[in-house]
Coordinates of C-alpha atoms and ligand atoms in Angstrom, one line a residue:
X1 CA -0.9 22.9 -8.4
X2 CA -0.1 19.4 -9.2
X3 CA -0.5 19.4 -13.7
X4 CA -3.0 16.5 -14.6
X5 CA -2.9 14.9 -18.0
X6 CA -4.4 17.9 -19.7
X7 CA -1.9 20.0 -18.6
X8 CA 0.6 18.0 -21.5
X9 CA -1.1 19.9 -24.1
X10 CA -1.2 17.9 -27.3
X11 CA 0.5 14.6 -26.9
X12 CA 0.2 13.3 -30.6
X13 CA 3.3 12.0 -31.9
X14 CA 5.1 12.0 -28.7
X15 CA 6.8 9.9 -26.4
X16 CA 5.5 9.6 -22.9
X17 CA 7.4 8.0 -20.5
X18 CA 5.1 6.7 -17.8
X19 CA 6.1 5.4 -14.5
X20 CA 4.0 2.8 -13.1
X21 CA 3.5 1.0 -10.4
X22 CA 3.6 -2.6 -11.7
X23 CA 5.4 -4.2 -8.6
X24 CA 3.0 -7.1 -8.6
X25 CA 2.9 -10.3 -6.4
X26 CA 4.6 -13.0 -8.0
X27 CA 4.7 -16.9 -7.3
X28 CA 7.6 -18.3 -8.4
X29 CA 7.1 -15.7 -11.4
X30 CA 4.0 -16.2 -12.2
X31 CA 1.8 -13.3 -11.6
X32 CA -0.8 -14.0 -8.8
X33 CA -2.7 -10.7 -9.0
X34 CA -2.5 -8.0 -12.0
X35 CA -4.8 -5.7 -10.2
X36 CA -2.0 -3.1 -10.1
X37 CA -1.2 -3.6 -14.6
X38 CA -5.3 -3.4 -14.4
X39 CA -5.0 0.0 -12.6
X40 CA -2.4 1.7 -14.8
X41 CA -4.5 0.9 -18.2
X42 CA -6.9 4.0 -17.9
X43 CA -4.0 6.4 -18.4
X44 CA -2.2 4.5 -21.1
X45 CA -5.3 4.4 -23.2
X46 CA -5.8 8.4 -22.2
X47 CA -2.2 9.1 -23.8
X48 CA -2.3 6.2 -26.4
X49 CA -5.9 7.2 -27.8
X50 CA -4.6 10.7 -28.6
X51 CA -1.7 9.2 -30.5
X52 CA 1.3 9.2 -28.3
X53 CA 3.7 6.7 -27.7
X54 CA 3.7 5.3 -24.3
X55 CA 7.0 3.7 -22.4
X56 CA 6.0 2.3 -19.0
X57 CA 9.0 1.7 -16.5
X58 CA 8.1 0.2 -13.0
X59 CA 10.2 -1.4 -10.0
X60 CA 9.4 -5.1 -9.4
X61 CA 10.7 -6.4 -5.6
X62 CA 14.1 -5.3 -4.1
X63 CA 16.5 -6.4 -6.2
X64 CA 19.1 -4.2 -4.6
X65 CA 20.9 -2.4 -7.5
X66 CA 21.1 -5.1 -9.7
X67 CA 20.0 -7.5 -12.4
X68 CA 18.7 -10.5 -10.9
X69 CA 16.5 -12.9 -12.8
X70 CA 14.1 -13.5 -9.9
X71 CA 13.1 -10.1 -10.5
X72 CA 12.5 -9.7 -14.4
X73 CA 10.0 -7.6 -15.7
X74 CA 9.1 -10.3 -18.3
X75 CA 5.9 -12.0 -16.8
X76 CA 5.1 -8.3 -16.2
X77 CA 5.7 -7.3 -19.8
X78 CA 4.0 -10.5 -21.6
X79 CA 0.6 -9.5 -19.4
X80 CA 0.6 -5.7 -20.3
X81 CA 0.7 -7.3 -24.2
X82 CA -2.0 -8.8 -23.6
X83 CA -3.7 -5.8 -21.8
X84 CA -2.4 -2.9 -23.7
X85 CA -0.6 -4.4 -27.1
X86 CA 2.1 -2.2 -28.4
X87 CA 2.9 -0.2 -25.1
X88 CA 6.7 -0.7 -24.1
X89 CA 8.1 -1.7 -20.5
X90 CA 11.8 -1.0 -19.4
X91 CA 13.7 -3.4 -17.6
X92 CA 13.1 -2.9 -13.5
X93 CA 14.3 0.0 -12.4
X94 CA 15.9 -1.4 -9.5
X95 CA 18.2 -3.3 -11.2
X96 CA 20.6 0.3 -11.7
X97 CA 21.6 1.5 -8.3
X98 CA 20.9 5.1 -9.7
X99 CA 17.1 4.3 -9.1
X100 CA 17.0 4.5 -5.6
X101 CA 20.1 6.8 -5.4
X102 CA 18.4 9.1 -7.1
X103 CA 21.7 9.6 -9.5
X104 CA 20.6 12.2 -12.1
X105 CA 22.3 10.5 -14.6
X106 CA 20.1 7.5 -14.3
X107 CA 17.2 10.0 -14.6
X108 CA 18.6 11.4 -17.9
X109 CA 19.1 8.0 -19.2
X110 CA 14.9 7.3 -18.5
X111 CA 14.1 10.5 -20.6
X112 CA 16.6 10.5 -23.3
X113 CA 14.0 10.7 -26.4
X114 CA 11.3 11.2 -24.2
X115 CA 9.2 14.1 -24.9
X116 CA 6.9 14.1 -21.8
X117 CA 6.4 12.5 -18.2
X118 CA 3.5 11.1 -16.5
X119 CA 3.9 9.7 -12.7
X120 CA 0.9 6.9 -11.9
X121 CA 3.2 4.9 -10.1
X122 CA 1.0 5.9 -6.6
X123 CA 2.7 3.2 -4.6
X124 CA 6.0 4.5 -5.4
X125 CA 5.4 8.3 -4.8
X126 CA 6.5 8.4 -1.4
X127 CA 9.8 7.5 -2.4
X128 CA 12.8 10.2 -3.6
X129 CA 13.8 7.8 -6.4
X130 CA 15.6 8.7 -9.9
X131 CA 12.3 8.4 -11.9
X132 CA 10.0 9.6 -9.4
X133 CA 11.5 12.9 -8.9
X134 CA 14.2 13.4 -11.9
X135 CA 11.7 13.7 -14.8
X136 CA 9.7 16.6 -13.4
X137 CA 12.6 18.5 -13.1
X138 CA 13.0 18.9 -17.3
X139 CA 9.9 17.6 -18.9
X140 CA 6.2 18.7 -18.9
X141 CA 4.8 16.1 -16.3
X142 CA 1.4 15.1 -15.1
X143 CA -0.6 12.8 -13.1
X144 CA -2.0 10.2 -14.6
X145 CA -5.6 9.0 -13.9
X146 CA -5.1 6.7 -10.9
X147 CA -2.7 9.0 -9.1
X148 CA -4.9 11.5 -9.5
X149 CA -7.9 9.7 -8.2
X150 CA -5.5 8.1 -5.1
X151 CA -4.7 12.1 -4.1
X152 CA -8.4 12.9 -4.1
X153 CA -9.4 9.8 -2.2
X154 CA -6.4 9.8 0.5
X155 CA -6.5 14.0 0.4
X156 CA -10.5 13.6 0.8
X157 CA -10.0 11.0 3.8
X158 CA -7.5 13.3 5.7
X159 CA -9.2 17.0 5.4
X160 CA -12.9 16.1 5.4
X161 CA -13.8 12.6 6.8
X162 CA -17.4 11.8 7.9
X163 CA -16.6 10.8 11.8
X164 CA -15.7 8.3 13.4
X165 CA -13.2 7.9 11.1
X166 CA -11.1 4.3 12.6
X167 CA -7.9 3.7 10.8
X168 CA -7.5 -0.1 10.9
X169 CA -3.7 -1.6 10.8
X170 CA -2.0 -4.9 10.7
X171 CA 0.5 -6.8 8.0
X172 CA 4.4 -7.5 9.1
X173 CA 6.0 -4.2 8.0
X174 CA 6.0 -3.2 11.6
X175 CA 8.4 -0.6 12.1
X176 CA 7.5 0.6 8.5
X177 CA 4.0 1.2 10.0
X178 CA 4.5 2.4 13.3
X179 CA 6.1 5.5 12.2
X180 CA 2.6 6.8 10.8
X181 CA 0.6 5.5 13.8
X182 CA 1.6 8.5 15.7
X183 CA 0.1 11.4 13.2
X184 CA -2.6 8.9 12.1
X185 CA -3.7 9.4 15.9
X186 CA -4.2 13.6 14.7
X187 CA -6.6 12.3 11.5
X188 CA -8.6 9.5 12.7
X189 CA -11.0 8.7 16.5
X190 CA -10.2 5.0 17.2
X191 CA -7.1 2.6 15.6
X192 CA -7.9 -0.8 15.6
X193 CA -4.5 -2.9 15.3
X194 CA -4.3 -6.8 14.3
X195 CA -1.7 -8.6 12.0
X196 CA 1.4 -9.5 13.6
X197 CA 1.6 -5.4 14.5
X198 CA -0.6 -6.0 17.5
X199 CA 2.3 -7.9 19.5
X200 CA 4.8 -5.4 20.1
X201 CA 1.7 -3.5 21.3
X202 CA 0.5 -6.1 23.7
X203 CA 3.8 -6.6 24.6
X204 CA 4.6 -2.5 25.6
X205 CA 1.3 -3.8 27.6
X206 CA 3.8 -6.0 29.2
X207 CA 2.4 -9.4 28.2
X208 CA 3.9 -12.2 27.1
X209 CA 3.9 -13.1 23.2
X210 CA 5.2 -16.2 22.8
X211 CA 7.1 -16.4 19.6
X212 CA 5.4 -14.6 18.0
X213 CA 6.3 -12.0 15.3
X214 CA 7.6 -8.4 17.2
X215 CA 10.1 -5.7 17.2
X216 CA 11.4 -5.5 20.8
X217 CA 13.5 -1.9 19.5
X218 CA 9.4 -0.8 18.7
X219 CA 7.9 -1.1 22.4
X220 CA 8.9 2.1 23.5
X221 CA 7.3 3.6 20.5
X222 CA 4.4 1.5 21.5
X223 CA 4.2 2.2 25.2
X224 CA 4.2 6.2 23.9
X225 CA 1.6 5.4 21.3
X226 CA -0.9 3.4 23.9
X227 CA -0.2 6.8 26.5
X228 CA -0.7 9.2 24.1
X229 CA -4.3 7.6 22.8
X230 CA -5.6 7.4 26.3
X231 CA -5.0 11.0 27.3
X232 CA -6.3 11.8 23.7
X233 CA -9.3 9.6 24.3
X234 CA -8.9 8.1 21.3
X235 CA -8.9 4.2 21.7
X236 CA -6.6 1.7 20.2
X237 CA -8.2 -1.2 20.2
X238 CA -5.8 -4.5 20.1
X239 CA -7.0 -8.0 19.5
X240 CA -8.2 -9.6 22.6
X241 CA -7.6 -13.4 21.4
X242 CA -5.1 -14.8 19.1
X243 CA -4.7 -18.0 16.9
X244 CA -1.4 -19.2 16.3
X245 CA 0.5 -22.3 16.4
X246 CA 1.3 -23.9 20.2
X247 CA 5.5 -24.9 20.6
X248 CA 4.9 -28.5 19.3
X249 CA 3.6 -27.3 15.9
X250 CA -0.7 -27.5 16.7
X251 CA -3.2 -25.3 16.0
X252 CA -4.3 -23.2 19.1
X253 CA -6.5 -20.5 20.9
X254 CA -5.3 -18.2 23.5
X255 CA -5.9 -14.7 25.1
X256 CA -3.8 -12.1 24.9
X257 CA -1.3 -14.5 26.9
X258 CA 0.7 -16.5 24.6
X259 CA 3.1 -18.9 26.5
X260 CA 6.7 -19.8 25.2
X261 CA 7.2 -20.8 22.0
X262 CA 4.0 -20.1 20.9
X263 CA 3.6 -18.1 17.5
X264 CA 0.1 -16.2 16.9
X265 CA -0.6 -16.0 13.6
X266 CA -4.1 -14.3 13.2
X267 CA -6.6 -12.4 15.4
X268 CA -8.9 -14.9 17.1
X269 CA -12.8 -15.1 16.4
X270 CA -14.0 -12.7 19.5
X271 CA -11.4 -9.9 18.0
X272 CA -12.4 -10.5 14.5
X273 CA -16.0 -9.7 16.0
X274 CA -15.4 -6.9 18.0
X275 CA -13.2 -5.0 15.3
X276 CA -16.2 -5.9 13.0
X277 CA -18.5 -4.0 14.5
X278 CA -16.5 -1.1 15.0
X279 CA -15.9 -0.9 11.3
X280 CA -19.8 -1.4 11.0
X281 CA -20.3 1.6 13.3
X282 CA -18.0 3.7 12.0
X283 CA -18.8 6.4 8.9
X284 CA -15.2 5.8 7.4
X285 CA -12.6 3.3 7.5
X286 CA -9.0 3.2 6.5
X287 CA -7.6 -0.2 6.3
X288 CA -4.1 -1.5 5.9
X289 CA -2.2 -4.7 6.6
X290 CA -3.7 -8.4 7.0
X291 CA -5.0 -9.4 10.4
X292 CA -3.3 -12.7 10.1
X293 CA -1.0 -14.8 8.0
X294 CA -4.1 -15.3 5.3
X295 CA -2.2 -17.1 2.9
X296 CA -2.5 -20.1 5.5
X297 CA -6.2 -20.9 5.3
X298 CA -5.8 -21.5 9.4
X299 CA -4.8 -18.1 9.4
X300 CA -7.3 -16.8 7.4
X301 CA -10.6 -15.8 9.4
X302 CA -9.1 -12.7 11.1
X303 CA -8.7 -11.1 7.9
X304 CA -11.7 -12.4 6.1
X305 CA -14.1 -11.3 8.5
X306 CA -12.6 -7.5 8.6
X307 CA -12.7 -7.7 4.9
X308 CA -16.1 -9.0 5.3
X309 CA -17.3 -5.9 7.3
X310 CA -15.4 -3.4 5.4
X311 CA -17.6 -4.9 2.4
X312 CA -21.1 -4.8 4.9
X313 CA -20.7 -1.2 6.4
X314 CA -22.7 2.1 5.2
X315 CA -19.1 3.5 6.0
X316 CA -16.8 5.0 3.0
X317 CA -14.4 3.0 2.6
X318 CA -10.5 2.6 1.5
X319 CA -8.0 -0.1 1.7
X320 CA -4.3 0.7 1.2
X321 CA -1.5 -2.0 0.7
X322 CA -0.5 -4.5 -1.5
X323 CA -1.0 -7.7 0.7
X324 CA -4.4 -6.1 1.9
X325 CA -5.6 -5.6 -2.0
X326 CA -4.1 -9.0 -2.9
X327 CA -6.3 -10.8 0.4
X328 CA -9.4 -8.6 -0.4
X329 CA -9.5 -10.2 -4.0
X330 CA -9.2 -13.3 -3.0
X331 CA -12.2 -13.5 -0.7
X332 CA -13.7 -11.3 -3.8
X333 CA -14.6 -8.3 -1.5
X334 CA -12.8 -6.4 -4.2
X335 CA -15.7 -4.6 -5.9
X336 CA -17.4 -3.7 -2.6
X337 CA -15.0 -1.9 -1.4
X338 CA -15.2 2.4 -2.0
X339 CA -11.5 2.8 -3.1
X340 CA -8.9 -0.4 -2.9
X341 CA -5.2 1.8 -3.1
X342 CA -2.4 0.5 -5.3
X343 CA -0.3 2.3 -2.5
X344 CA 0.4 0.7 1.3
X345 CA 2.8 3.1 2.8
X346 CA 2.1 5.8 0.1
X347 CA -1.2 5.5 1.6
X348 CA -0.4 5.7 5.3
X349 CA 2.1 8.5 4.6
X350 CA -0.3 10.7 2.9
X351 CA -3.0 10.5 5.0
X352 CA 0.1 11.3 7.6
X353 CA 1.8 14.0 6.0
X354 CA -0.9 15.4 2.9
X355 CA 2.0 15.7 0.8
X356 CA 4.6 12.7 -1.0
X357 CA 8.3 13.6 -2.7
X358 CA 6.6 12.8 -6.3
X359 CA 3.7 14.9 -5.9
X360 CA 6.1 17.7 -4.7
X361 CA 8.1 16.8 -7.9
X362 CA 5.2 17.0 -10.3
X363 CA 4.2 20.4 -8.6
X364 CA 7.9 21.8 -9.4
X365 CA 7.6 20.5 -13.4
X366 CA 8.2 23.4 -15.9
X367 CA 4.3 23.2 -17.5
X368 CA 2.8 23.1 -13.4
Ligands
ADP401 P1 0.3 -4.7 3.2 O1 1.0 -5.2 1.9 O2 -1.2 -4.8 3.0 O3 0.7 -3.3 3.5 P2 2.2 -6.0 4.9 O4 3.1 -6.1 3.8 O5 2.6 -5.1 6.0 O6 0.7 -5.6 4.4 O7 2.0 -7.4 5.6 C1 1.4 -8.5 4.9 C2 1.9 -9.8 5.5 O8 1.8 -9.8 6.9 C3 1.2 -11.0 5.0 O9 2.1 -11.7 4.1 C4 0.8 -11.8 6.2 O10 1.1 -13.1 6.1 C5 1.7 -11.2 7.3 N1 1.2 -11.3 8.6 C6 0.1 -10.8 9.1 N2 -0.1 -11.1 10.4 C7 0.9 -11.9 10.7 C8 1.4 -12.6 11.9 N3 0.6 -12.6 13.0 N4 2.5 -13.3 11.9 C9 3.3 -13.3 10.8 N5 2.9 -12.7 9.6 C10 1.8 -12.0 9.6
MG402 MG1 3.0 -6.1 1.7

């Protein structure tokens, strides 16, 4: 069993390292959405209301195994002040190669003086790293309140969806993604796939994409994916017009046919329809990745009108990903959403595999 926050026993007058997830987006280091600082604060009041001491510790960006200013934790620390005063913040993880090495000496620097562990860093769970795994090993350990209620959720989704169950995809982590595709294929009836995802697809199709965003190394992977959902008859459905940008720089509308040097950027309005009403038929939806490039308001519509429909349907919903969350918010479709992740590929990887390296750790802790 995987120990919750009870399972610390009496927490008064000790120090609770908890590992976060506050790897927020930033704009030129100012914070543009604290929805993942928001997420955390449940669990820091549970601990700090029964008189611990709480030290958060999060990554922030890829700083690659050292200090770099770009990637301070101080905007990060100066909003948690104002959300949860007197709660501490380590420097970003990442900044000590140990993190991601998973060095157990890094790990034993994280829990020198710390009496107990809490993991509710959901978007980093999927990950082997020093103090995701390393604390569990010693110290009692729990999940805090979002982890927990992520597990249920994604757990729920995987072992008992209402059906059809459509898993839609899209954002620019492309190979990242695709490796899921194939066991998401097991768990859901339909994929719907937009976001610059859909042109290695249409390209395994064997049309041509421009220059638009792909992975040529991916079209095999593709090409097996697309043969293995028609003999399971369970559809991917790929956009069926695109919006991009023509060679000279203007805004344009094609098929699935882009000529040379033209970049598509977003699904086009008959694909942001279609895919609408299969989220509005369908009785849950899993949805991660943008359909477009939505920080360009040209790019935009794709992924507000899938945002739109995941906020219309009867279905249950869930949105995974941290572009996805942050795009969501900003059309304020936030609140109508079921359950908005603070995990992308945590997300996809446990509905994939129903199991993640820091829920395995937690199981393993001496008090589980
Ligand atoms: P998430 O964080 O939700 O998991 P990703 O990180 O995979 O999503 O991708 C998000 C990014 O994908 C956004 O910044 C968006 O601009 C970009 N994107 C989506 N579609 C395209 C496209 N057609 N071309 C280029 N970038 C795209
Ligand atoms: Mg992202």
């Amino acid at each position: 069993m995987i120990p919750t926050l009870d399972d610390l026993g009496d927490v008064a007058g000790k120090r609770v390292l908890v590992r976060t997830d506050f790897n927020v987006p930033m704009d030129d280091g100012v914070i543009t959405d604290d929805f993942r600082i928001r997420a955390a604060l449940p669990t820091i009041q549970w601990l700090t209301s029964r008189g611990a001491t709480v030290i958060t510790a999060s990554h922030l960006g890829r700083p690659k195994g050292r200090p770099d200013a770009r990637y301070s934790m101080d905007p990060v620390r100066a909003r948690l002040a104002e959300l949860a005063p007197g709660v501490e913040l380590l420097e970003n993880l990442r900044f000590d190669p140990g993190e991601e090495g998973n060095d157990p000496a890094f790990a034993a620097s994280l829990i020198d003086g710390i009496d107990a562990y809490v993991d509710d860093a959901f978007g980093a769970c999927h990950r082997a790293h020093a103090s995701i795994v390393g604390p569990p090993r010693v110290l009692p350990s729990a999940m805090g309140l979002l982890l927990q209620k992520e597990v249920e959720v994604l757990l729920g989704l995987r072992e008992h969806p209402k059906r059809p169950f459509v898993a839609v995809l899209g954002g620019s982590k492309i190979s990242d993604k695709l490796g899921v595709v194939e066991s998401l294929l097991n768990v859901v009836d339909a994929l719907v796939i937009g976001g610059a995802m859909c042109f290695t697809f249409l390209a395994a199709q064997g049309k041509p994409i421009g220059a638009s965003l792909w992975e040529p190394d991916q079209v095999d992977t593709c090409a097996r994916l697309l043969a293995t959902s028609a003999a399971r008859g369970k559809p991917i459905h790929l956009p069926e017009d695109i919006v991009g940008l023509d060679a000279g720089g203007n805004f344009a509308t094609y098929g699935t046919r882009l000529p040379d040097g033209a970049k598509g950027f977003d699904i086009g309005p008959g694909s942001a329809a279609a895919f609408s009403d299969i989220i509005m038929d369908a009785r849950t939806v899993f949805w991660n990745g943008p359909m477009g490039m939505f920080e360009d308001d040209r790019f935009a519509a794709g992924t507000r009108t899938v945002a739109q429909a995941m906020a219309d349907t009867k279905a249950f919903t869930v949105v995974g990903g941290g572009d996805s969350a942050a795009a969501l918010a900003q059309f304020r479709l936030d609140d109508e959403i079921d359950h908005v992740s603070t995990g992308g590929g945590a997300s996809l990887e446990l509905l994939e595999l129903g199991d993640l390296p820091g829920l395995a750790a937690l199981r393993g802790a001496p008090n589980a």
